[in-house]
mmCIF file with all atom_site columns, C-alpha atoms and ligand atoms in Angstrom:
data_model
loop_
_atom_site.group_PDB
_atom_site.id
_atom_site.type_symbol
_atom_site.label_atom_id
_atom_site.label_alt_id
_atom_site.label_comp_id
_atom_site.label_asym_id
_atom_site.label_entity_id
_atom_site.label_seq_id
_atom_site.pdbx_PDB_ins_code
_atom_site.Cartn_x
_atom_site.Cartn_y
_atom_site.Cartn_z
_atom_site.occupancy
_atom_site.B_iso_or_equiv
_atom_site.pdbx_formal_charge
_atom_site.auth_seq_id
_atom_site.auth_comp_id
_atom_site.auth_asym_id
_atom_site.auth_atom_id
_atom_site.pdbx_PDB_model_num
ATOM   1   C CA . MET A 1 1   ? -13.308 7.698   2.303  1.00 0.00 ? 1   MET A CA 1
ATOM   2   C CA . THR A 1 2   ? -16.451 8.985   0.589  1.00 0.00 ? 2   THR A CA 1
ATOM   3   C CA . ARG A 1 3   ? -19.665 9.550   2.520  1.00 0.00 ? 3   ARG A CA 1
ATOM   4   C CA . ALA A 1 4   ? -21.160 6.450   0.861  1.00 0.00 ? 4   ALA A CA 1
ATOM   5   C CA . GLU A 1 5   ? -18.146 4.322   1.863  1.00 0.00 ? 5   GLU A CA 1
ATOM   6   C CA . CYS A 1 6   ? -18.474 5.555   5.457  1.00 0.00 ? 6   CYS A CA 1
ATOM   7   C CA . ASP A 1 7   ? -22.218 4.808   5.425  1.00 0.00 ? 7   ASP A CA 1
ATOM   8   C CA . ALA A 1 8   ? -21.531 1.263   4.195  1.00 0.00 ? 8   ALA A CA 1
ATOM   9   C CA . LEU A 1 9   ? -18.883 0.644   6.866  1.00 0.00 ? 9   LEU A CA 1
ATOM   10  C CA . VAL A 1 10  ? -21.243 1.882   9.599  1.00 0.00 ? 10  VAL A CA 1
ATOM   11  C CA . VAL A 1 11  ? -23.898 -0.590  8.388  1.00 0.00 ? 11  VAL A CA 1
ATOM   12  C CA . ARG A 1 12  ? -21.356 -3.391  8.873  1.00 0.00 ? 12  ARG A CA 1
ATOM   13  C CA . ALA A 1 13  ? -20.284 -2.163  12.336 1.00 0.00 ? 13  ALA A CA 1
ATOM   14  C CA . ARG A 1 14  ? -23.937 -2.035  13.417 1.00 0.00 ? 14  ARG A CA 1
ATOM   15  C CA . ALA A 1 15  ? -24.438 -5.599  12.161 1.00 0.00 ? 15  ALA A CA 1
ATOM   16  C CA . ALA A 1 16  ? -21.286 -6.799  13.965 1.00 0.00 ? 16  ALA A CA 1
ATOM   17  C CA . ARG A 1 17  ? -22.569 -5.175  17.172 1.00 0.00 ? 17  ARG A CA 1
ATOM   18  C CA . GLN A 1 18  ? -25.536 -7.553  17.113 1.00 0.00 ? 18  GLN A CA 1
ATOM   19  C CA . ARG A 1 19  ? -23.100 -10.435 17.608 1.00 0.00 ? 19  ARG A CA 1
ATOM   20  C CA . ALA A 1 20  ? -21.393 -8.928  20.672 1.00 0.00 ? 20  ALA A CA 1
ATOM   21  C CA . TYR A 1 21  ? -21.060 -11.247 23.658 1.00 0.00 ? 21  TYR A CA 1
ATOM   22  C CA . ALA A 1 22  ? -21.523 -8.867  26.567 1.00 0.00 ? 22  ALA A CA 1
ATOM   23  C CA . PRO A 1 23  ? -23.583 -10.601 29.285 1.00 0.00 ? 23  PRO A CA 1
ATOM   24  C CA . TYR A 1 24  ? -21.795 -8.666  32.076 1.00 0.00 ? 24  TYR A CA 1
ATOM   25  C CA . SER A 1 25  ? -21.741 -5.053  30.937 1.00 0.00 ? 25  SER A CA 1
ATOM   26  C CA . LYS A 1 26  ? -24.636 -5.383  28.463 1.00 0.00 ? 26  LYS A CA 1
ATOM   27  C CA . TYR A 1 27  ? -22.722 -2.767  26.461 1.00 0.00 ? 27  TYR A CA 1
ATOM   28  C CA . LEU A 1 28  ? -22.600 -4.099  22.913 1.00 0.00 ? 28  LEU A CA 1
ATOM   29  C CA . VAL A 1 29  ? -19.914 -2.834  20.533 1.00 0.00 ? 29  VAL A CA 1
ATOM   30  C CA . GLY A 1 30  ? -19.302 -3.621  16.868 1.00 0.00 ? 30  GLY A CA 1
ATOM   31  C CA . ALA A 1 31  ? -16.430 -2.692  14.575 1.00 0.00 ? 31  ALA A CA 1
ATOM   32  C CA . ALA A 1 32  ? -15.865 -2.905  10.828 1.00 0.00 ? 32  ALA A CA 1
ATOM   33  C CA . LEU A 1 33  ? -12.290 -2.498  9.658  1.00 0.00 ? 33  LEU A CA 1
ATOM   34  C CA . LEU A 1 34  ? -11.691 -1.924  5.952  1.00 0.00 ? 34  LEU A CA 1
ATOM   35  C CA . GLY A 1 35  ? -8.445  -3.493  4.754  1.00 0.00 ? 35  GLY A CA 1
ATOM   36  C CA . VAL A 1 36  ? -6.455  -2.283  1.729  1.00 0.00 ? 36  VAL A CA 1
ATOM   37  C CA . ASP A 1 37  ? -7.350  -5.693  0.305  1.00 0.00 ? 37  ASP A CA 1
ATOM   38  C CA . GLY A 1 38  ? -10.978 -4.473  0.134  1.00 0.00 ? 38  GLY A CA 1
ATOM   39  C CA . VAL A 1 39  ? -12.134 -6.949  2.763  1.00 0.00 ? 39  VAL A CA 1
ATOM   40  C CA . ILE A 1 40  ? -14.178 -5.677  5.714  1.00 0.00 ? 40  ILE A CA 1
ATOM   41  C CA . TYR A 1 41  ? -13.063 -7.381  8.919  1.00 0.00 ? 41  TYR A CA 1
ATOM   42  C CA . GLU A 1 42  ? -15.824 -7.319  11.508 1.00 0.00 ? 42  GLU A CA 1
ATOM   43  C CA . GLY A 1 43  ? -15.354 -7.525  15.255 1.00 0.00 ? 43  GLY A CA 1
ATOM   44  C CA . CYS A 1 44  ? -17.452 -7.367  18.410 1.00 0.00 ? 44  CYS A CA 1
ATOM   45  C CA . ASN A 1 45  ? -16.654 -7.282  22.088 1.00 0.00 ? 45  ASN A CA 1
ATOM   46  C CA . VAL A 1 46  ? -16.309 -10.710 23.673 1.00 0.00 ? 46  VAL A CA 1
ATOM   47  C CA . GLU A 1 47  ? -16.569 -10.633 27.462 1.00 0.00 ? 47  GLU A CA 1
ATOM   48  C CA . ASN A 1 48  ? -15.482 -13.209 30.000 1.00 0.00 ? 48  ASN A CA 1
ATOM   49  C CA . ALA A 1 49  ? -16.523 -14.265 33.518 1.00 0.00 ? 49  ALA A CA 1
ATOM   50  C CA . SER A 1 50  ? -12.936 -13.349 34.441 1.00 0.00 ? 50  SER A CA 1
ATOM   51  C CA . TYR A 1 51  ? -13.563 -9.737  33.403 1.00 0.00 ? 51  TYR A CA 1
ATOM   52  C CA . GLY A 1 52  ? -9.939  -9.005  32.437 1.00 0.00 ? 52  GLY A CA 1
ATOM   53  C CA . GLY A 1 53  ? -10.254 -11.647 29.717 1.00 0.00 ? 53  GLY A CA 1
ATOM   54  C CA . THR A 1 54  ? -12.626 -9.367  27.799 1.00 0.00 ? 54  THR A CA 1
ATOM   55  C CA . ILE A 1 55  ? -11.571 -8.173  24.343 1.00 0.00 ? 55  ILE A CA 1
ATOM   56  C CA . CYS A 1 56  ? -13.018 -5.057  22.739 1.00 0.00 ? 56  CYS A CA 1
ATOM   57  C CA . ALA A 1 57  ? -14.686 -4.990  19.330 1.00 0.00 ? 57  ALA A CA 1
ATOM   58  C CA . GLU A 1 58  ? -11.929 -2.931  17.702 1.00 0.00 ? 58  GLU A CA 1
ATOM   59  C CA . ARG A 1 59  ? -9.156  -5.272  18.820 1.00 0.00 ? 59  ARG A CA 1
ATOM   60  C CA . THR A 1 60  ? -11.192 -8.289  17.717 1.00 0.00 ? 60  THR A CA 1
ATOM   61  C CA . ALA A 1 61  ? -11.379 -6.741  14.230 1.00 0.00 ? 61  ALA A CA 1
ATOM   62  C CA . VAL A 1 62  ? -7.651  -5.904  14.121 1.00 0.00 ? 62  VAL A CA 1
ATOM   63  C CA . VAL A 1 63  ? -6.620  -9.350  15.329 1.00 0.00 ? 63  VAL A CA 1
ATOM   64  C CA . ARG A 1 64  ? -8.946  -10.968 12.828 1.00 0.00 ? 64  ARG A CA 1
ATOM   65  C CA . ALA A 1 65  ? -7.496  -8.925  9.952  1.00 0.00 ? 65  ALA A CA 1
ATOM   66  C CA . VAL A 1 66  ? -3.866  -9.513  10.899 1.00 0.00 ? 66  VAL A CA 1
ATOM   67  C CA . ALA A 1 67  ? -4.490  -13.239 11.365 1.00 0.00 ? 67  ALA A CA 1
ATOM   68  C CA . SER A 1 68  ? -6.041  -13.248 7.878  1.00 0.00 ? 68  SER A CA 1
ATOM   69  C CA . GLY A 1 69  ? -2.903  -11.668 6.398  1.00 0.00 ? 69  GLY A CA 1
ATOM   70  C CA . CYS A 1 70  ? -4.011  -8.018  6.165  1.00 0.00 ? 70  CYS A CA 1
ATOM   71  C CA . ARG A 1 71  ? -1.968  -5.402  8.046  1.00 0.00 ? 71  ARG A CA 1
ATOM   72  C CA . GLU A 1 72  ? -2.892  -2.215  6.208  1.00 0.00 ? 72  GLU A CA 1
ATOM   73  C CA . PHE A 1 73  ? -6.181  -0.465  6.637  1.00 0.00 ? 73  PHE A CA 1
ATOM   74  C CA . ARG A 1 74  ? -8.230  2.309   5.089  1.00 0.00 ? 74  ARG A CA 1
ATOM   75  C CA . ALA A 1 75  ? -10.749 3.020   7.861  1.00 0.00 ? 75  ALA A CA 1
ATOM   76  C CA . ILE A 1 76  ? -12.632 1.592   10.808 1.00 0.00 ? 76  ILE A CA 1
ATOM   77  C CA . ALA A 1 77  ? -16.260 2.136   11.825 1.00 0.00 ? 77  ALA A CA 1
ATOM   78  C CA . ILE A 1 78  ? -17.287 1.553   15.427 1.00 0.00 ? 78  ILE A CA 1
ATOM   79  C CA . THR A 1 79  ? -20.793 1.324   16.876 1.00 0.00 ? 79  THR A CA 1
ATOM   80  C CA . THR A 1 80  ? -21.235 1.352   20.644 1.00 0.00 ? 80  THR A CA 1
ATOM   81  C CA . SER A 1 81  ? -24.364 1.208   22.813 1.00 0.00 ? 81  SER A CA 1
ATOM   82  C CA . SER A 1 82  ? -24.093 4.867   23.798 1.00 0.00 ? 82  SER A CA 1
ATOM   83  C CA . PRO A 1 83  ? -26.847 7.142   22.465 1.00 0.00 ? 83  PRO A CA 1
ATOM   84  C CA . LYS A 1 84  ? -24.216 9.409   20.888 1.00 0.00 ? 84  LYS A CA 1
ATOM   85  C CA . PRO A 1 85  ? -21.043 8.354   18.982 1.00 0.00 ? 85  PRO A CA 1
ATOM   86  C CA . ALA A 1 86  ? -18.405 7.350   21.579 1.00 0.00 ? 86  ALA A CA 1
ATOM   87  C CA . PRO A 1 87  ? -14.623 6.999   21.110 1.00 0.00 ? 87  PRO A CA 1
ATOM   88  C CA . PRO A 1 88  ? -12.615 3.761   21.335 1.00 0.00 ? 88  PRO A CA 1
ATOM   89  C CA . CYS A 1 89  ? -10.771 3.003   24.578 1.00 0.00 ? 89  CYS A CA 1
ATOM   90  C CA . GLY A 1 90  ? -7.049  3.682   24.981 1.00 0.00 ? 90  GLY A CA 1
ATOM   91  C CA . PHE A 1 91  ? -6.079  0.026   24.599 1.00 0.00 ? 91  PHE A CA 1
ATOM   92  C CA . CYS A 1 92  ? -7.796  -0.133  21.215 1.00 0.00 ? 92  CYS A CA 1
ATOM   93  C CA . LEU A 1 93  ? -6.311  3.156   20.009 1.00 0.00 ? 93  LEU A CA 1
ATOM   94  C CA . GLN A 1 94  ? -2.856  1.821   20.913 1.00 0.00 ? 94  GLN A CA 1
ATOM   95  C CA . VAL A 1 95  ? -3.455  -1.469  19.085 1.00 0.00 ? 95  VAL A CA 1
ATOM   96  C CA . MET A 1 96  ? -4.838  0.289   15.994 1.00 0.00 ? 96  MET A CA 1
ATOM   97  C CA . SER A 1 97  ? -1.881  2.704   15.959 1.00 0.00 ? 97  SER A CA 1
ATOM   98  C CA . GLU A 1 98  ? 0.493   -0.267  15.614 1.00 0.00 ? 98  GLU A CA 1
ATOM   99  C CA . PHE A 1 99  ? -0.822  -0.769  12.085 1.00 0.00 ? 99  PHE A CA 1
ATOM   100 C CA . ALA A 1 100 ? -2.000  2.672   11.002 1.00 0.00 ? 100 ALA A CA 1
ATOM   101 C CA . SER A 1 101 ? -0.555  6.006   12.098 1.00 0.00 ? 101 SER A CA 1
ATOM   102 C CA . ASP A 1 102 ? -3.555  7.979   10.889 1.00 0.00 ? 102 ASP A CA 1
ATOM   103 C CA . LEU A 1 103 ? -6.494  5.702   10.346 1.00 0.00 ? 103 LEU A CA 1
ATOM   104 C CA . PRO A 1 104 ? -9.854  7.424   9.747  1.00 0.00 ? 104 PRO A CA 1
ATOM   105 C CA . ILE A 1 105 ? -12.229 6.385   12.557 1.00 0.00 ? 105 ILE A CA 1
ATOM   106 C CA . ILE A 1 106 ? -15.995 6.592   12.060 1.00 0.00 ? 106 ILE A CA 1
ATOM   107 C CA . LEU A 1 107 ? -17.887 6.713   15.346 1.00 0.00 ? 107 LEU A CA 1
ATOM   108 C CA . SER A 1 108 ? -21.546 5.792   15.519 1.00 0.00 ? 108 SER A CA 1
ATOM   109 C CA . ALA A 1 109 ? -24.394 5.064   17.897 1.00 0.00 ? 109 ALA A CA 1
ATOM   110 C CA . PRO A 1 110 ? -26.921 2.286   17.128 1.00 0.00 ? 110 PRO A CA 1
ATOM   111 C CA . LYS A 1 111 ? -29.028 4.907   15.286 1.00 0.00 ? 111 LYS A CA 1
ATOM   112 C CA . GLY A 1 112 ? -28.425 8.330   13.822 1.00 0.00 ? 112 GLY A CA 1
ATOM   113 C CA . ALA A 1 113 ? -25.568 10.257  12.269 1.00 0.00 ? 113 ALA A CA 1
ATOM   114 C CA . TRP A 1 114 ? -21.937 9.141   12.468 1.00 0.00 ? 114 TRP A CA 1
ATOM   115 C CA . LYS A 1 115 ? -18.899 11.262  13.249 1.00 0.00 ? 115 LYS A CA 1
ATOM   116 C CA . LEU A 1 116 ? -15.546 11.116  11.462 1.00 0.00 ? 116 LEU A CA 1
ATOM   117 C CA . THR A 1 117 ? -12.304 11.392  13.432 1.00 0.00 ? 117 THR A CA 1
ATOM   118 C CA . SER A 1 118 ? -8.874  9.708   13.292 1.00 0.00 ? 118 SER A CA 1
ATOM   119 C CA . ILE A 1 119 ? -6.225  7.965   15.350 1.00 0.00 ? 119 ILE A CA 1
ATOM   120 C CA . ARG A 1 120 ? -4.016  11.035  15.160 1.00 0.00 ? 120 ARG A CA 1
ATOM   121 C CA . LYS A 1 121 ? -6.759  13.182  16.680 1.00 0.00 ? 121 LYS A CA 1
ATOM   122 C CA . LEU A 1 122 ? -7.658  10.706  19.436 1.00 0.00 ? 122 LEU A CA 1
ATOM   123 C CA . LEU A 1 123 ? -4.125  9.504   20.235 1.00 0.00 ? 123 LEU A CA 1
ATOM   124 C CA . PRO A 1 124 ? -1.811  12.333  19.102 1.00 0.00 ? 124 PRO A CA 1
ATOM   125 C CA . MET A 1 125 ? 1.324   11.034  20.817 1.00 0.00 ? 125 MET A CA 1
ATOM   126 C CA . ALA A 1 126 ? 1.134   7.270   20.449 1.00 0.00 ? 126 ALA A CA 1
ATOM   127 C CA . PHE A 1 127 ? 3.901   5.020   21.740 1.00 0.00 ? 127 PHE A CA 1
ATOM   128 C CA . VAL A 1 128 ? 5.272   3.302   18.630 1.00 0.00 ? 128 VAL A CA 1
ATOM   129 C CA . LYS A 1 129 ? 8.004   0.946   17.426 1.00 0.00 ? 129 LYS A CA 1
ATOM   130 C CA . LYS A 1 130 ? 10.528  3.757   16.884 1.00 0.00 ? 130 LYS A CA 1
ATOM   131 C CA . ASP A 1 131 ? 10.195  4.787   20.547 1.00 0.00 ? 131 ASP A CA 1
ATOM   132 C CA . LEU A 1 132 ? 11.624  1.451   21.685 1.00 0.00 ? 132 LEU A CA 1
HETATM 133 N N1 . THU B 2 .   ? -15.602 -1.933  24.706 1.00 0.00 ? 201 THU B N1 1
HETATM 134 C C1 . THU B 2 .   ? -15.294 -2.106  23.389 1.00 0.00 ? 201 THU B C1 1
HETATM 135 O O1 . THU B 2 .   ? -15.619 -3.137  22.787 1.00 0.00 ? 201 THU B O1 1
HETATM 136 N N2 . THU B 2 .   ? -14.604 -1.115  22.762 1.00 0.00 ? 201 THU B N2 1
HETATM 137 C C2 . THU B 2 .   ? -14.197 0.040   23.341 1.00 0.00 ? 201 THU B C2 1
HETATM 138 O O2 . THU B 2 .   ? -13.479 0.828   22.729 1.00 0.00 ? 201 THU B O2 1
HETATM 139 C C3 . THU B 2 .   ? -14.644 0.364   24.695 1.00 0.00 ? 201 THU B C3 1
HETATM 140 C C4 . THU B 2 .   ? -15.242 -0.750  25.463 1.00 0.00 ? 201 THU B C4 1
HETATM 141 C C5 . THU B 2 .   ? -16.327 -3.004  25.391 1.00 0.00 ? 201 THU B C5 1
HETATM 142 C C6 . THU B 2 .   ? -15.524 -3.709  26.456 1.00 0.00 ? 201 THU B C6 1
HETATM 143 C C7 . THU B 2 .   ? -16.609 -4.224  27.369 1.00 0.00 ? 201 THU B C7 1
HETATM 144 O O3 . THU B 2 .   ? -17.081 -5.459  26.864 1.00 0.00 ? 201 THU B O3 1
HETATM 145 C C8 . THU B 2 .   ? -17.730 -3.208  27.218 1.00 0.00 ? 201 THU B C8 1
HETATM 146 O O4 . THU B 2 .   ? -17.455 -2.475  26.046 1.00 0.00 ? 201 THU B O4 1
HETATM 147 C C9 . THU B 2 .   ? -17.845 -2.240  28.402 1.00 0.00 ? 201 THU B C9 1
HETATM 148 O O5 . THU B 2 .   ? -16.630 -1.632  28.677 1.00 0.00 ? 201 THU B O5 1
#
């Protein structure tokens, strides 16, 4: 991923964040997942009055991509409501690792510089298919 490609993906994650449905936590999150097909699959968190029914932005993007027929990814950008770039939760790292063992992850706040990391760095010993 070039710097320009990362910048472009962050723009899409920030736009997706605007569509978050988070009336309970008020913590809006957006994700933009770049498929090998060149399509950017956007996701946002969608909360529920039964709190456990909430789905995070990253999983929304993964589910959207897989349901559209894309299972291989080049990178994901995530924008949270934190003032500094924050990492994805453990559930989302696990779900992303199902489809990409070392996906580049671009973390961003609503404004300012982004930070590049990866699944391997954030979830070094993921539970995967071959462990079953
Ligand atoms: N959330 C995400 O969308 N992604 C994460 O990786 C962490 C948390 C959402 C879930 C919930 O709607 C809100 O942020 C507060 O936890």
